[in-house]
Amino acid sequence: MEDDAPVIYGLEFQARALTAQTAETDAIRFLVGTQSLKFDNQIHIIDFDDENNIINKNVLLHQAGEIWHIGASPADKAVLTTCYNKTSDSRVVSCAAVWRMPCDWETGSNDSPDDSAHNPQTLELLCHLDDSPHGNAACVLWEPMGDGKRVISLADNHALLWDLHESSTQAKVSSTATLEGKGQLKFTSGKWSPHHNCSQLATANDTAIRGWDLRTMSQIYCIENAHGQLVRDLDFNPNRQYYLSSCGDDCKVKFWDVRNVQEPVKTLEEHSHWVWSVRYNHSHDQLVLTASSDSRLILSNMVSISSEPFGHLVDDEELSEGEDNHQEDKSKEPLKDSVVSTYEEHEDSVYAAEWSSADPWLFASLSYDGRLVINRVPRALKYHILL
């Protein structure tokens, strides 16, 4: 019997890096990376058993340093990337690497669940994504729906496109783009678009959002002052190829049509502090999660700018042409946007929120104190969307 009550897991370490295990579409599984200066850092593999409403965890060691960003291969369950800090010559440097989970990571855990925490196995390093002339890595993005052979790393003011060879044990930079301009420009985050044959990238630096064509590594659009302060995160609508969401330190979440970047299509102002993460649901793009330093996670129903504004699928052409046709039929009024739920289970900044890759109605959020919370879309809304 599914229940709407949240399930909470404490990592006992500070943490800010979270991802769903993208290639795993049967089990509900999330990966969390810790940030500890005193102890070896860890990747916690969190399996959610939704029949019994319990969490099972396994722990792997990530001895390279504290983890700032984590990404899961879309093709191979065992492969992941991390961006981490390490100290070298008394300087802190941010590095990026591709790792493999040991093939038997699951076996130790079944007899006694706590065993992996006491004798954790270590991640196997496949290759570094460090290109020292190109500075400090902020994040690594896997090609969406790809074969796990292409990644982009954002490092200072460079976007590097890498080809992974020999089962990801070798990485070669195939092309690069550089942020040009005054001052010390630095990418803060980015998102690889799943549309246009995966040939586009969006990046955030300071208050600007830029679009790039990965075939030529040239800029295709720029939203200069997308937010009043730093842009923290971006996400593409999975069903509407020109729609992009952004969030930032001005407490706002904005939705853009990149064909017309003068004004956002919509702005949400529900958070009272910096917004760190924005995520579209992979199947039902009206569902948008946002996570903030106000310790809250908000689920919004942005139906008016979704691919189903009238409760059924509409393509982009129909939307732009058909404004007049909908006047006569009042039943075709777009549904109203609303905040579905505000989740208050965290007591610290919520740095990350992710939808499950296996269950479209389930999501996880992570706050800095190491608390991971698993929640579900309220049942009433789920059935309203489905029926």
Coordinates of C-alpha atoms in Angstrom, one line a residue:
M1 CA 0.0 0.0 0.0
E2 CA 1.7 3.2 -1.0
D3 CA 1.6 5.9 1.5
D4 CA 2.3 9.7 1.1
A5 CA 4.3 9.9 4.3
P6 CA 8.0 10.9 3.9
V7 CA 10.8 8.5 4.6
I8 CA 13.9 10.0 6.2
Y9 CA 17.5 8.8 6.2
G10 CA 20.4 10.4 8.1
L11 CA 23.9 10.1 6.6
E12 CA 25.8 11.3 9.7
F13 CA 28.0 13.4 7.4
Q14 CA 27.4 16.7 5.8
A15 CA 26.4 16.3 2.1
R16 CA 25.3 18.3 -0.9
A17 CA 25.6 16.0 -3.9
L18 CA 22.7 13.8 -5.0
T19 CA 21.7 12.0 -8.2
A20 CA 19.2 9.3 -9.2
Q21 CA 20.9 6.3 -10.6
T22 CA 19.9 7.1 -14.1
A23 CA 20.5 3.7 -15.8
E24 CA 18.6 1.9 -13.1
T25 CA 15.0 1.8 -14.1
D26 CA 13.7 -1.1 -12.0
A27 CA 15.0 -0.3 -8.5
I28 CA 14.4 3.1 -6.9
R29 CA 18.0 4.1 -6.2
F30 CA 19.8 7.4 -5.4
L31 CA 23.5 8.1 -4.9
V32 CA 24.6 10.7 -2.3
G33 CA 28.2 12.0 -1.9
T34 CA 29.5 13.3 1.5
Q35 CA 31.5 16.3 2.5
S36 CA 33.8 15.5 5.4
L37 CA 37.1 17.1 6.1
K38 CA 38.0 14.7 8.9
F39 CA 37.0 11.3 7.5
D40 CA 37.2 9.5 4.2
N41 CA 34.3 10.7 2.1
Q42 CA 31.7 8.2 0.9
I43 CA 29.1 7.5 -1.7
H44 CA 25.9 6.3 -0.1
I45 CA 23.8 4.1 -2.4
I46 CA 20.3 4.5 -1.2
D47 CA 17.7 1.9 -2.2
F48 CA 14.1 2.6 -1.5
D49 CA 11.8 -0.4 -1.0
D50 CA 8.5 1.2 -1.7
E51 CA 6.4 -1.9 -0.7
N52 CA 7.7 -1.8 2.9
N53 CA 8.5 2.0 2.9
I54 CA 12.1 1.4 4.1
I55 CA 15.5 2.5 2.9
N56 CA 18.4 0.2 2.5
K57 CA 21.9 1.7 2.1
N58 CA 25.3 0.6 1.0
V59 CA 28.4 2.7 1.5
L60 CA 31.4 3.0 -0.9
L61 CA 34.6 4.9 -0.1
H62 CA 35.5 8.0 -2.1
Q63 CA 38.9 8.7 -0.6
A64 CA 39.8 11.4 -3.2
G65 CA 38.1 14.2 -1.3
E66 CA 34.9 15.9 -0.4
I67 CA 32.2 15.6 -3.0
W68 CA 30.6 18.7 -4.5
H69 CA 28.8 17.2 -7.5
I70 CA 27.8 13.7 -8.5
G71 CA 26.4 12.3 -11.9
A72 CA 25.3 8.8 -12.9
S73 CA 26.0 7.3 -16.3
P74 CA 22.8 7.0 -18.4
A75 CA 24.1 3.7 -19.8
D76 CA 26.0 1.8 -17.1
K77 CA 24.6 1.5 -13.6
A78 CA 28.0 1.0 -12.1
V79 CA 29.6 4.1 -13.5
L80 CA 29.5 7.6 -12.0
T81 CA 31.3 11.0 -12.0
T82 CA 32.2 13.2 -9.1
C83 CA 33.6 16.7 -8.7
Y84 CA 35.6 16.8 -5.5
N85 CA 38.0 19.0 -3.6
K86 CA 41.5 17.9 -2.6
T87 CA 44.3 19.8 -1.1
S88 CA 47.6 19.8 -3.0
D89 CA 50.5 22.0 -2.0
S90 CA 48.3 23.6 0.7
R91 CA 45.9 24.8 -2.1
V92 CA 42.4 23.4 -2.5
V93 CA 41.8 22.3 -6.0
S94 CA 38.6 21.0 -7.5
C95 CA 38.9 17.9 -9.6
A96 CA 36.6 15.6 -11.6
A97 CA 36.8 11.9 -12.2
V98 CA 34.9 8.9 -13.6
W99 CA 34.5 5.9 -11.2
R100 CA 33.2 2.4 -11.2
M101 CA 31.4 0.7 -8.3
P102 CA 33.0 -2.6 -7.4
C103 CA 31.0 -5.4 -9.1
D104 CA 30.0 -7.1 -5.9
W105 CA 29.0 -3.9 -4.0
E106 CA 25.5 -5.5 -3.3
T107 CA 26.7 -8.8 -2.0
G108 CA 28.1 -7.8 1.4
S109 CA 25.0 -6.0 2.4
N110 CA 22.3 -8.6 2.3
D111 CA 23.4 -10.7 5.3
S112 CA 23.8 -7.8 7.7
P113 CA 22.8 -4.4 6.4
D114 CA 25.4 -2.5 8.5
D115 CA 28.3 -4.5 7.3
S116 CA 29.0 -2.2 4.3
A117 CA 29.2 0.8 6.7
H118 CA 31.9 -0.9 8.8
N119 CA 34.0 -2.4 6.0
P120 CA 33.1 -0.3 3.0
Q121 CA 34.5 -1.1 -0.4
T122 CA 36.3 1.5 -2.4
L123 CA 35.2 3.0 -5.7
E124 CA 37.5 2.1 -8.6
L125 CA 39.0 5.1 -10.4
L126 CA 38.5 4.8 -14.2
C127 CA 40.0 8.1 -15.3
H128 CA 40.5 11.7 -14.3
L129 CA 38.6 14.5 -16.2
D130 CA 41.2 17.0 -15.1
D131 CA 42.7 19.3 -17.6
S132 CA 44.9 21.5 -15.3
P133 CA 45.2 24.4 -17.7
H134 CA 41.4 24.5 -17.7
G135 CA 41.0 25.2 -14.0
N136 CA 38.6 23.9 -11.3
A137 CA 35.8 21.5 -12.2
A138 CA 32.3 22.7 -11.1
C139 CA 30.2 19.9 -12.5
V140 CA 30.2 17.0 -15.0
L141 CA 27.2 16.4 -17.3
W142 CA 26.5 13.1 -19.0
E143 CA 25.0 13.1 -22.5
P144 CA 21.3 12.6 -21.8
M145 CA 20.0 9.2 -23.0
G146 CA 23.5 8.6 -24.5
D147 CA 25.6 5.5 -24.5
G148 CA 27.7 6.7 -21.6
K149 CA 30.6 7.7 -23.9
R150 CA 30.3 11.5 -23.8
V151 CA 30.5 13.9 -20.9
I152 CA 31.0 17.7 -20.5
S153 CA 32.9 19.2 -17.7
L154 CA 32.5 22.8 -16.7
A155 CA 35.8 24.2 -15.2
D156 CA 36.2 27.8 -14.4
N157 CA 35.4 29.5 -17.7
H158 CA 35.8 26.5 -19.9
A159 CA 33.3 23.9 -21.2
L160 CA 35.1 20.7 -22.2
L161 CA 33.5 18.0 -24.2
W162 CA 35.1 14.6 -23.4
D163 CA 35.0 11.3 -25.3
L164 CA 35.3 8.3 -23.0
H165 CA 37.2 5.3 -24.5
E166 CA 38.2 1.7 -23.4
S167 CA 35.2 1.3 -21.0
S168 CA 35.7 4.8 -19.6
T169 CA 39.3 4.2 -18.6
Q170 CA 40.5 6.9 -21.0
A171 CA 39.1 10.4 -21.5
K172 CA 40.0 12.7 -24.4
V173 CA 38.9 16.3 -24.8
S174 CA 37.2 16.5 -28.2
S175 CA 36.3 20.2 -28.2
T176 CA 36.1 23.2 -25.9
A177 CA 34.2 26.5 -25.5
T178 CA 35.4 29.4 -23.4
L179 CA 33.5 32.1 -21.7
E180 CA 34.9 35.4 -22.9
G181 CA 34.5 38.7 -21.2
K182 CA 35.8 41.0 -18.4
G183 CA 36.7 39.9 -14.9
Q184 CA 37.0 36.3 -13.7
L185 CA 34.2 34.5 -15.4
K186 CA 33.3 31.2 -14.0
F187 CA 30.6 28.6 -14.8
T188 CA 28.5 27.7 -11.8
S189 CA 26.3 25.0 -13.3
G190 CA 25.0 23.7 -16.6
K191 CA 22.5 21.3 -18.2
W192 CA 22.9 19.2 -21.4
S193 CA 19.7 19.5 -23.4
P194 CA 17.9 16.2 -24.3
H195 CA 16.5 17.8 -27.4
H196 CA 18.0 18.7 -30.8
N197 CA 19.9 15.3 -30.9
C198 CA 21.7 16.3 -27.7
S199 CA 23.6 19.1 -29.6
Q200 CA 22.9 21.9 -27.1
L201 CA 24.1 22.9 -23.7
A202 CA 22.9 25.6 -21.3
T203 CA 25.3 27.1 -18.8
A204 CA 25.0 29.5 -15.9
N205 CA 27.7 32.0 -14.9
D206 CA 27.0 34.8 -12.4
T207 CA 23.5 36.2 -13.3
A208 CA 23.6 35.0 -17.0
I209 CA 22.4 31.9 -18.8
R210 CA 23.9 31.0 -22.1
G211 CA 23.1 28.4 -24.7
W212 CA 25.8 26.6 -26.8
D213 CA 25.8 24.6 -29.9
L214 CA 28.0 21.6 -29.2
R215 CA 28.7 20.9 -32.8
T216 CA 30.5 24.3 -33.3
M217 CA 31.1 25.1 -29.5
S218 CA 29.6 28.5 -30.2
Q219 CA 27.1 30.6 -28.2
I220 CA 23.5 30.5 -29.6
Y221 CA 21.7 32.6 -27.0
C222 CA 22.4 34.6 -23.9
I223 CA 20.0 35.8 -21.1
E224 CA 22.2 38.5 -19.6
N225 CA 20.5 39.2 -16.3
A226 CA 18.4 36.1 -16.0
H227 CA 18.3 36.5 -12.2
G228 CA 19.0 39.5 -9.9
Q229 CA 21.8 37.4 -8.3
L230 CA 23.8 34.3 -9.0
V231 CA 22.1 31.6 -11.0
R232 CA 22.4 28.3 -9.1
D233 CA 20.8 25.6 -11.4
L234 CA 19.1 24.9 -14.7
D235 CA 16.9 22.2 -16.1
F236 CA 15.3 21.6 -19.5
N237 CA 11.7 20.7 -19.9
P238 CA 11.9 17.0 -21.1
N239 CA 8.9 17.4 -23.4
R240 CA 9.1 21.0 -24.8
Q241 CA 12.4 21.5 -26.6
Y242 CA 12.7 25.3 -26.1
Y243 CA 11.7 25.5 -22.5
L244 CA 14.3 25.9 -19.7
S245 CA 13.9 26.6 -16.0
S246 CA 16.4 28.4 -13.8
C247 CA 16.8 29.3 -10.1
G248 CA 19.1 31.5 -8.1
D249 CA 20.1 33.6 -5.1
D250 CA 17.3 36.1 -5.8
C251 CA 14.9 33.4 -4.3
K252 CA 13.2 33.1 -7.7
V253 CA 12.5 30.2 -10.1
K254 CA 12.1 31.3 -13.7
F255 CA 10.9 29.6 -16.9
W256 CA 12.2 30.6 -20.3
D257 CA 11.4 30.0 -23.9
V258 CA 14.9 30.3 -25.4
R259 CA 13.5 31.5 -28.7
N260 CA 12.6 34.7 -27.0
V261 CA 14.9 35.5 -24.0
Q262 CA 13.7 39.1 -23.3
E263 CA 11.3 38.0 -20.6
P264 CA 10.7 34.8 -18.7
V265 CA 7.5 33.0 -19.6
K266 CA 6.7 32.6 -15.9
T267 CA 8.4 33.4 -12.5
L268 CA 7.8 31.7 -9.2
E269 CA 8.5 33.5 -5.9
E270 CA 7.7 30.9 -3.3
H271 CA 11.0 30.5 -1.6
S272 CA 12.4 32.9 1.0
H273 CA 16.1 32.2 0.5
W274 CA 18.5 31.1 -2.3
V275 CA 17.1 28.4 -4.6
W276 CA 19.8 25.7 -5.2
S277 CA 18.0 23.2 -7.4
V278 CA 15.2 23.0 -10.0
R279 CA 14.0 19.8 -11.5
Y280 CA 11.3 18.9 -14.0
N281 CA 9.6 15.6 -13.7
H282 CA 10.9 13.3 -16.5
S283 CA 7.4 12.2 -17.6
H284 CA 4.9 14.9 -16.4
D285 CA 6.6 18.2 -17.1
Q286 CA 4.1 20.2 -15.2
L287 CA 5.6 18.9 -12.0
V288 CA 8.6 21.0 -10.9
L289 CA 10.6 20.5 -7.7
T290 CA 12.7 23.3 -6.2
A291 CA 15.0 23.2 -3.2
S292 CA 16.3 26.1 -1.2
S293 CA 18.4 27.4 1.7
D294 CA 15.0 28.2 3.4
S295 CA 15.1 24.5 4.3
R296 CA 12.1 23.8 2.2
L297 CA 11.4 21.7 -0.9
I298 CA 8.4 22.9 -3.0
L299 CA 6.5 20.9 -5.6
S300 CA 4.7 23.1 -8.1
N301 CA 2.2 22.2 -10.8
M302 CA 3.2 24.5 -13.7
V303 CA 0.5 23.2 -15.9
S304 CA 0.0 26.4 -18.0
I305 CA 3.5 26.1 -19.5
S306 CA 3.6 22.3 -19.7
S307 CA 3.1 20.1 -22.7
E308 CA -0.4 19.4 -21.3
P309 CA -1.8 22.8 -20.6
F310 CA -5.4 21.6 -21.2
G311 CA -4.9 18.3 -19.4
H312 CA -3.9 16.6 -22.7
L313 CA -0.8 16.6 -24.8
V314 CA -0.4 19.6 -27.1
D315 CA 2.5 20.2 -29.3
D316 CA 4.4 23.5 -29.5
E317 CA 3.0 24.5 -32.9
E318 CA -0.6 24.0 -31.8
L319 CA 0.2 26.1 -28.7
S320 CA 1.5 29.1 -30.7
E321 CA -1.1 29.0 -33.4
G322 CA -4.2 28.0 -31.5
E323 CA -4.5 30.9 -29.1
D324 CA -7.8 32.1 -30.8
N325 CA -9.4 28.6 -31.2
H326 CA -9.6 28.1 -27.5
Q327 CA -11.8 31.1 -26.8
E328 CA -15.2 29.6 -27.7
D329 CA -14.7 26.4 -25.7
K330 CA -14.5 27.3 -22.0
S331 CA -13.7 23.7 -21.0
K332 CA -10.4 24.2 -22.8
E333 CA -9.2 26.9 -20.4
P334 CA -5.7 26.1 -19.4
L335 CA -5.5 24.6 -15.9
K336 CA -4.2 26.9 -13.2
D337 CA -0.6 26.8 -11.9
S338 CA -0.3 26.1 -8.2
V339 CA 2.0 25.1 -5.4
V340 CA 1.1 21.4 -4.8
S341 CA 3.0 20.9 -1.6
T342 CA 5.7 22.5 0.6
Y343 CA 7.9 19.9 2.3
E344 CA 9.3 20.9 5.7
E345 CA 11.2 17.8 6.8
H346 CA 14.6 19.4 6.5
E347 CA 16.1 21.7 9.1
D348 CA 19.1 22.9 7.0
S349 CA 19.7 24.2 3.5
V350 CA 18.3 21.8 0.9
Y351 CA 21.0 21.7 -1.8
A352 CA 19.6 19.1 -4.1
A353 CA 16.3 17.5 -5.2
E354 CA 16.0 14.7 -7.8
W355 CA 13.2 12.6 -9.3
S356 CA 13.6 8.8 -9.3
S357 CA 14.5 7.2 -12.6
A358 CA 12.4 4.2 -11.8
D359 CA 9.2 5.7 -10.3
P360 CA 7.9 9.0 -11.9
W361 CA 6.0 9.9 -8.7
L362 CA 8.8 9.7 -6.3
F363 CA 11.6 12.1 -5.4
A364 CA 14.5 12.6 -3.0
S365 CA 15.9 15.8 -1.4
L366 CA 19.1 16.3 0.5
S367 CA 20.0 18.9 3.1
Y368 CA 23.5 19.9 4.2
D369 CA 23.2 18.2 7.6
G370 CA 23.1 14.9 5.7
R371 CA 19.4 14.3 5.9
L372 CA 17.9 12.6 2.8
V373 CA 14.1 12.6 2.5
I374 CA 12.1 10.5 0.1
N375 CA 8.6 11.8 -0.8
R376 CA 5.8 11.1 -3.3
V377 CA 3.6 13.3 -5.4
P378 CA 0.3 13.4 -3.5
R379 CA -2.0 10.6 -4.6
A380 CA -4.9 13.0 -5.5
L381 CA -2.7 14.9 -8.0
K382 CA -1.2 11.7 -9.4
Y383 CA -4.7 10.4 -10.3
H384 CA -5.8 13.8 -11.5
I385 CA -2.9 13.8 -14.0
L386 CA -3.3 10.1 -15.0
L387 CA -7.1 10.0 -15.3

